[in-house]
XYZ file of C-alpha atoms in Angstrom:
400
model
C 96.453 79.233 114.007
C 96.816 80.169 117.220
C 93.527 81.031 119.483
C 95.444 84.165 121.322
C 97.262 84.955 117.993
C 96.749 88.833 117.404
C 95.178 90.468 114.586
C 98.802 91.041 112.660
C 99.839 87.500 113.359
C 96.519 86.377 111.905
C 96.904 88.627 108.755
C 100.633 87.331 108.723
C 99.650 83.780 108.545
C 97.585 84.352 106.277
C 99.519 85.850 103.740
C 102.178 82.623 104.451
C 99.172 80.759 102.705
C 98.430 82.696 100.198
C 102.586 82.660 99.396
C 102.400 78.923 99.821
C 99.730 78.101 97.370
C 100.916 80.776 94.817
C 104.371 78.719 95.142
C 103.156 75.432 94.433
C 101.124 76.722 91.390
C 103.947 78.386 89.835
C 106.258 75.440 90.806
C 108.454 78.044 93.121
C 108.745 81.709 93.164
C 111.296 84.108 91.883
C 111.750 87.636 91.642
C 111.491 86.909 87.697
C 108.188 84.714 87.756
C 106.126 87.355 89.411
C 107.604 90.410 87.910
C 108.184 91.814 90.861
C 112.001 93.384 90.126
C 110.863 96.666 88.602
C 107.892 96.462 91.082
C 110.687 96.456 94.211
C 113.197 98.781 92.892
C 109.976 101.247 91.994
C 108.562 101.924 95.442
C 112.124 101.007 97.996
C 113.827 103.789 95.672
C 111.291 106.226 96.768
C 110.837 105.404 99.812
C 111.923 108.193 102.758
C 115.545 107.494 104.077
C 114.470 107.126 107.883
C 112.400 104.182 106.841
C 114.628 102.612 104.175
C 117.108 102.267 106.625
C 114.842 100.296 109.221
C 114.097 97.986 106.779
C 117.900 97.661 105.931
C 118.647 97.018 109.584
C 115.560 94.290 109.534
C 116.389 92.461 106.009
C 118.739 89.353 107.623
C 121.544 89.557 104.704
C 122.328 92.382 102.071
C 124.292 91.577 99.198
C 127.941 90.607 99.986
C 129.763 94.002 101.212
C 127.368 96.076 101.222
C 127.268 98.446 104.177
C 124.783 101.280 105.177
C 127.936 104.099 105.551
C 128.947 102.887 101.564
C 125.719 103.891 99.976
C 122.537 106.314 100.386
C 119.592 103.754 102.355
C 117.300 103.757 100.136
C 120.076 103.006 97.200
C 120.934 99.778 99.798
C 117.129 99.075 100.514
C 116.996 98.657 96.197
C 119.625 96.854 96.206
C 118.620 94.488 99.452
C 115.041 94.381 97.841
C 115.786 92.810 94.679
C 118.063 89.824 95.786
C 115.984 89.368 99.336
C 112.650 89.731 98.898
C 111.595 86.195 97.691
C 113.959 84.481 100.442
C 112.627 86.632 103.332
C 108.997 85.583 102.378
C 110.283 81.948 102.619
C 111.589 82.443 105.908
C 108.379 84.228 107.176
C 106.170 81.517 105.784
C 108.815 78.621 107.442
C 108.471 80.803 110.605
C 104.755 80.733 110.437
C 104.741 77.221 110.072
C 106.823 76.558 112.995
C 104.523 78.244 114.931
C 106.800 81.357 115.096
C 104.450 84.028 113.399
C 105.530 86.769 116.434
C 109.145 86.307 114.763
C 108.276 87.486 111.348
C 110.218 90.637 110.536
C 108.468 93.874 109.334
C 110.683 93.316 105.982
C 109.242 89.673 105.835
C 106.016 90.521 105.916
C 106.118 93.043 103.453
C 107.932 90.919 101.535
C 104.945 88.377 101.467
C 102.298 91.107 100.822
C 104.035 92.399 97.689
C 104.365 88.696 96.343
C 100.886 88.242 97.174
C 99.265 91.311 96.844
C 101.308 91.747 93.221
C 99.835 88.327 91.660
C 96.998 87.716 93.486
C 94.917 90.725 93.620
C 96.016 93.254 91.234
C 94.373 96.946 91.189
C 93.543 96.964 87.025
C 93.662 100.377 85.375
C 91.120 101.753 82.450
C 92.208 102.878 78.889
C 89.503 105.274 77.951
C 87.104 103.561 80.465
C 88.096 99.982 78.895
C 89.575 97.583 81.750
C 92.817 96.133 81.380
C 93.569 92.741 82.367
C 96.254 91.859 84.438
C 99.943 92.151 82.778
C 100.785 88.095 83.125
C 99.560 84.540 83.874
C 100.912 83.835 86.716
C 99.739 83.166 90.253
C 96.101 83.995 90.290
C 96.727 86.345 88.201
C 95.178 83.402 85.327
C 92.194 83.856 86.706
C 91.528 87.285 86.491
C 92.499 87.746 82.912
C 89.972 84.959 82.294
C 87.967 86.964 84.070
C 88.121 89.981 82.340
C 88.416 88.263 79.156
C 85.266 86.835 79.284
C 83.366 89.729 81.305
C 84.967 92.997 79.941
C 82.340 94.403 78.372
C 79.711 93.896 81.700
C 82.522 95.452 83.671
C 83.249 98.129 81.516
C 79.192 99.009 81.748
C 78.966 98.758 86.046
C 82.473 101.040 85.701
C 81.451 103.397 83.505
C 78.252 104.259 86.619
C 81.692 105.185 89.336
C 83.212 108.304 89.378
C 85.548 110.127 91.487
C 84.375 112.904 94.456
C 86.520 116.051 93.952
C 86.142 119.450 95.552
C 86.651 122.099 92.819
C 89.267 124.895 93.435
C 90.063 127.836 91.316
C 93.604 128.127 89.805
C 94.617 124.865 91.324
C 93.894 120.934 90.764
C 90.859 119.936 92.253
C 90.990 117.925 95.581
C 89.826 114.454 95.164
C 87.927 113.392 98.435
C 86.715 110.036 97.362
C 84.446 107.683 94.854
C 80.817 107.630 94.090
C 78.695 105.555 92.021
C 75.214 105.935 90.602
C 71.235 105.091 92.196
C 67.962 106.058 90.749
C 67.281 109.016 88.603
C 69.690 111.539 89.710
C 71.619 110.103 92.642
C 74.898 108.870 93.319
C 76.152 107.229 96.622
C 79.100 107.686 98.488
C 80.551 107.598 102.235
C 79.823 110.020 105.257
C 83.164 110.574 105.777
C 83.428 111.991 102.165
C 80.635 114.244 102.583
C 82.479 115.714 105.766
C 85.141 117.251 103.730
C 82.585 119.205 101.976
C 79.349 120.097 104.121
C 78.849 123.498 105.206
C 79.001 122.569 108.820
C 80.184 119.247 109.929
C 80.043 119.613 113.766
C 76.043 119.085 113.564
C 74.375 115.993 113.487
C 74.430 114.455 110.034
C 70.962 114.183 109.177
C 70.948 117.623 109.110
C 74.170 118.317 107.034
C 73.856 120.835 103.526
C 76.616 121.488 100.822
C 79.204 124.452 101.193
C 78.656 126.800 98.555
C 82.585 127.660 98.977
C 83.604 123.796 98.483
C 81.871 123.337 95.013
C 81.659 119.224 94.321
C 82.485 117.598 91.066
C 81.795 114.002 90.411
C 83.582 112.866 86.944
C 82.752 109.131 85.650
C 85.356 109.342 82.998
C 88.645 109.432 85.010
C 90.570 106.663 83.336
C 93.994 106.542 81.336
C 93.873 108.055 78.020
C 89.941 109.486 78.473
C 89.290 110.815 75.018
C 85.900 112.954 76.700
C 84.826 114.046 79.885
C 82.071 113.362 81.699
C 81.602 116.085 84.633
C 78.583 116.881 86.899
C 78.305 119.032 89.996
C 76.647 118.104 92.617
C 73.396 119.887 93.204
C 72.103 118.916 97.148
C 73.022 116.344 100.148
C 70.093 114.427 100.077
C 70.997 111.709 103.108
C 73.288 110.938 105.889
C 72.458 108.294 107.431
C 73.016 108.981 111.507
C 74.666 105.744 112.998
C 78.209 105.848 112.941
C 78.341 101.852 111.138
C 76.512 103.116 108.130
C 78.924 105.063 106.582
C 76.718 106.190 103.759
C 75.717 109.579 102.108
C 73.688 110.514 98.725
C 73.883 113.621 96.530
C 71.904 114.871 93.852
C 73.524 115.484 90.529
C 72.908 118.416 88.470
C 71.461 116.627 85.271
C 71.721 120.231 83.110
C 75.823 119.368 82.183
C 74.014 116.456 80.000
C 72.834 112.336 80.284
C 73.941 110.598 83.591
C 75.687 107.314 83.076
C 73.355 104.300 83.751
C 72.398 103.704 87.882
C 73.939 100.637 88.950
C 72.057 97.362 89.638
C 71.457 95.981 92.919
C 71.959 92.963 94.859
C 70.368 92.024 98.286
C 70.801 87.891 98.308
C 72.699 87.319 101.584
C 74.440 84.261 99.194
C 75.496 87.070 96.743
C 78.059 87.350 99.330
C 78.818 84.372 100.860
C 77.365 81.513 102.849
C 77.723 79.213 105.888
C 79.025 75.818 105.370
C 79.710 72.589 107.425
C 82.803 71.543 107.055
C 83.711 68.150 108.830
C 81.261 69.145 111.089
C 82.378 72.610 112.129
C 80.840 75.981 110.420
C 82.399 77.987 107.723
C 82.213 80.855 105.970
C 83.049 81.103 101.945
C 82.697 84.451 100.922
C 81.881 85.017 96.904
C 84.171 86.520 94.876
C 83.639 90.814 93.940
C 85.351 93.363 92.487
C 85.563 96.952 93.845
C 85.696 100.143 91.275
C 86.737 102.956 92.656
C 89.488 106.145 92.412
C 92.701 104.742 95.099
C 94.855 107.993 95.998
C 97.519 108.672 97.943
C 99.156 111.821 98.043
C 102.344 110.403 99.494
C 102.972 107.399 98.402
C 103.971 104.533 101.207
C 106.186 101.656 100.360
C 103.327 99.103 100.271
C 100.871 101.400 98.150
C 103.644 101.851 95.656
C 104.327 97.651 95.378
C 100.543 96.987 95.032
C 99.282 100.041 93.184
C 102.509 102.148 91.418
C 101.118 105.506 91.272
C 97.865 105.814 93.402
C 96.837 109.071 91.067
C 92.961 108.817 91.736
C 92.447 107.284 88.153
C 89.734 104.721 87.990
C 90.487 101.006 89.080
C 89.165 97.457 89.538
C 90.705 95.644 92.249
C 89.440 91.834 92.543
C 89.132 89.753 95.502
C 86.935 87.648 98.312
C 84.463 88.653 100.719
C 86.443 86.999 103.652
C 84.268 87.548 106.526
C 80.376 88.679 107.778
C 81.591 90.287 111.510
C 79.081 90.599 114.148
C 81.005 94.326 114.739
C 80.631 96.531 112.828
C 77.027 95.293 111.976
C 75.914 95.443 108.601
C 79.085 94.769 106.927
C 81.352 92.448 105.284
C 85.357 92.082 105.074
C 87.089 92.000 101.845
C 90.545 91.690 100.377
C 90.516 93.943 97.142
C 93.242 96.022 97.042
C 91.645 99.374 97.720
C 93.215 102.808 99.067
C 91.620 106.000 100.850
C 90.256 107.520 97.324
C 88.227 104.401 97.725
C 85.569 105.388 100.122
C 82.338 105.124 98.585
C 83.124 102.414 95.734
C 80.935 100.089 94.864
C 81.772 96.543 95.573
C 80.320 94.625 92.619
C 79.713 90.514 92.767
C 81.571 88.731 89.862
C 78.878 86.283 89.015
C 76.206 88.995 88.095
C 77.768 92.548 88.300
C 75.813 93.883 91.386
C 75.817 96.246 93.828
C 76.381 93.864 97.166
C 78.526 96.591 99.317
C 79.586 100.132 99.537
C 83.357 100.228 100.578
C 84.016 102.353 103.006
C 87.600 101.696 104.986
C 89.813 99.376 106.374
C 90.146 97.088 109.772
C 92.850 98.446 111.981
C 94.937 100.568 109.385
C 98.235 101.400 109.525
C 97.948 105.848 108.922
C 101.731 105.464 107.720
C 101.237 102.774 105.201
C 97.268 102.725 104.506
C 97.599 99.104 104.982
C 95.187 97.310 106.869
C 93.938 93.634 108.103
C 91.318 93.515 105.915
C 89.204 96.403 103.803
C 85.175 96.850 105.393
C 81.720 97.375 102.902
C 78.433 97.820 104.026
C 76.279 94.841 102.826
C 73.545 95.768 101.516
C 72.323 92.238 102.269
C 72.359 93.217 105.896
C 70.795 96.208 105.985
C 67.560 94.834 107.145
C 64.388 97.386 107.632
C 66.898 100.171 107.803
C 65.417 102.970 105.822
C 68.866 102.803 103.274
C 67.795 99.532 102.239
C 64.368 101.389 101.412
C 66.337 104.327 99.431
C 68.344 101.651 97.574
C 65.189 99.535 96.035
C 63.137 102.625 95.332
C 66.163 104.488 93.727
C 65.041 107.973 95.511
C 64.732 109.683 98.478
């Protein structure tokens, strides 16, 4: 990799080598071994014209006579999509490893993140609050059922603590603002920039931010695929911001009166329960532990690369796998990850695989795309990190 290699060509190279080592462990990749032909015609079918045709004019070869003034784009983008989308991750990983990562088409790449992104970290719906394992074997998709397999019912417990922020409205659907997941007695945690959309005056400082009678809050633990009960509280009182803009954190107090709050999450503050510091032939490196984030991904408008990863991003409940990938000095605090995670994700809980843990509190992505909601890599505040900061005080004693 190159040392003046922008952000995009890093996250472009490495998604080549994520496509290279999913090739060699399926012995070659085709639109049928990774399941990815409903996947494609799903989300280039709805995407908007304007942008189907861009990605028509960046594909390098459509199907033989096939011309943009003989069918609708995104009916050419389909049928592009299907026979291309393997072959123009090739050429972006053979570009790559030419040293030619500035070349790589905006089809190419997204062409290597649904290959990727599709077997290798796959958002996993509930069924009545029960996980479901991914739909194949294939890439590292092996793993995770494994995963699950063994772990279901521990995963089922930490998921059945998250619920999903919603602002209630009368005579229409309620507005889902984010995730939250339970502390102490009667808390649950979430992200400042959730609580915005519903204090009663959001120009003052945070610290001193209340709840707007007028924007009632709901927070529902039992939003899941076929959820035989529900399990509804309102939110009773703000009970912390935290002022500095890198802690992105906020607590509530739940109204216990609508009947017994799911089980408060356990916590982790081991700095390994995230990753650690290696030597590796004498130079330093980071290996990041493997978590899982629960949380409620939405997207009102669906963009092409929510639709390949997630299908419908409808605010139900999912766990998306993945890798602490980095500890940056900026933001402080925090910790990169690649679980697939969307904007109904602020305020999940980022849960370590080895002991089912509270290690981070999701709360965005690095240099995201508004358009796409795709980003370099997805930020959590450690909790490993936090130091003498008075949240790391809140999260032991379970209170405020």
């Amino acid at each position: 990799m190159a040392d003046d290699a922008t952000p995009d060509d890093k996250a472009t190279e490495r998604l080549a080598k994520s496509f290279r080592d999913l090739s060699r462990k399926l012995g070659g990749i085709t639109l049928e071994s990774v399941t990815l032909r409903n996947e494609v015609k799903r989300h280039v079918r709805r995407a908007e014209a304007a942008e189907a045709t861009e990605l028509v004019r960046e594909s390098a070869a459509g199907p033989a006579g096939f011309g943009l003034d003989e069918v609708s784009a995104p009916t050419a983008v389909a049928a592009v999509a299907e026979n291309d989308v393997v072959s123009a991750a090739r050429r972006a990983a053979e570009k790559v490893d030419n040293g030619e990562t500035s070349k790589v088409t905006a089809f190419e790449r997204v062409s290597l993140e649904a290959i990727v992104h599709l077997t290798g970290r796959p958002p996993l719906r509930y069924t009545d609050g029960k996980v479901q394992p991914p739909p194949n074997d294939e890439g590292d998709n092996g793993r995770w059922r494994t995963f699950i397999a063994i772990a279901r019912k521990k995963i089922n417990d930490a998921s059945a603590s998250v619920g999903q922020v919603a602002i209630a409205r009368e005579a229409r659907p309620r507005q889902h603002v984010g995730t939250a997941w339970r502390l102490g007695d009667d808390l649950i945690v979430t992200n400042r920039h959730v609580a915005f959309e519903f204090v009663r005056d959001n120009t003052i400082a945070p610290p001193e931010w209340a709840l707007d009678p007028r924007r009632p809050v709901i927070v529902d633990f039992n939003v899941t695929d076929a959820a035989t009960t529900a399990r509804r509280f309102p939110a009773a009182e703000l009970v912390y911001c935290a002022p500095e803009a890198h802690v992105d954190v906020a607590i509530l107090r739940l109204d216990k009166s609508a009947g017994a709050l799911p089980a408060p999450l356990p916590l982790d503050f081991e700095a390994g329960s995230v990753g650690r510091e290696l030597s590796v032939a004498g130079s330093p490196e980071f290996r990041g532990e493997e978590v899982y984030v629960v949380g409620h991904p939405f997207r009102a408008i669906a963009s092409q690369q929510s639709l390949t990863v997630f299908g419908k991003a409808d605010g139900f409940k999912r766990c998306s796998p993945g890798l602490v990938t980095v500890l940056p000095n900026d933001p402080p605090m925090s910790f990169e990850h690649d679980c697939s995670t969307l904007g109904g994700n602020s305020g999940s809980c980022v849960l370590s695989v080895s002991r089912h843990r509270v290690v981070g509190v999701h709360y965005g992505g690095a240099d995201v795309e508004v358009a796409t909601s795709m980003g370099r890599a997805n930020l959590a505040l450690a909790l490993a990190r936090l130091g003498q900061h008075r949240l790391a005080t809140i999260f032991r004693q379970g209170r405020v």
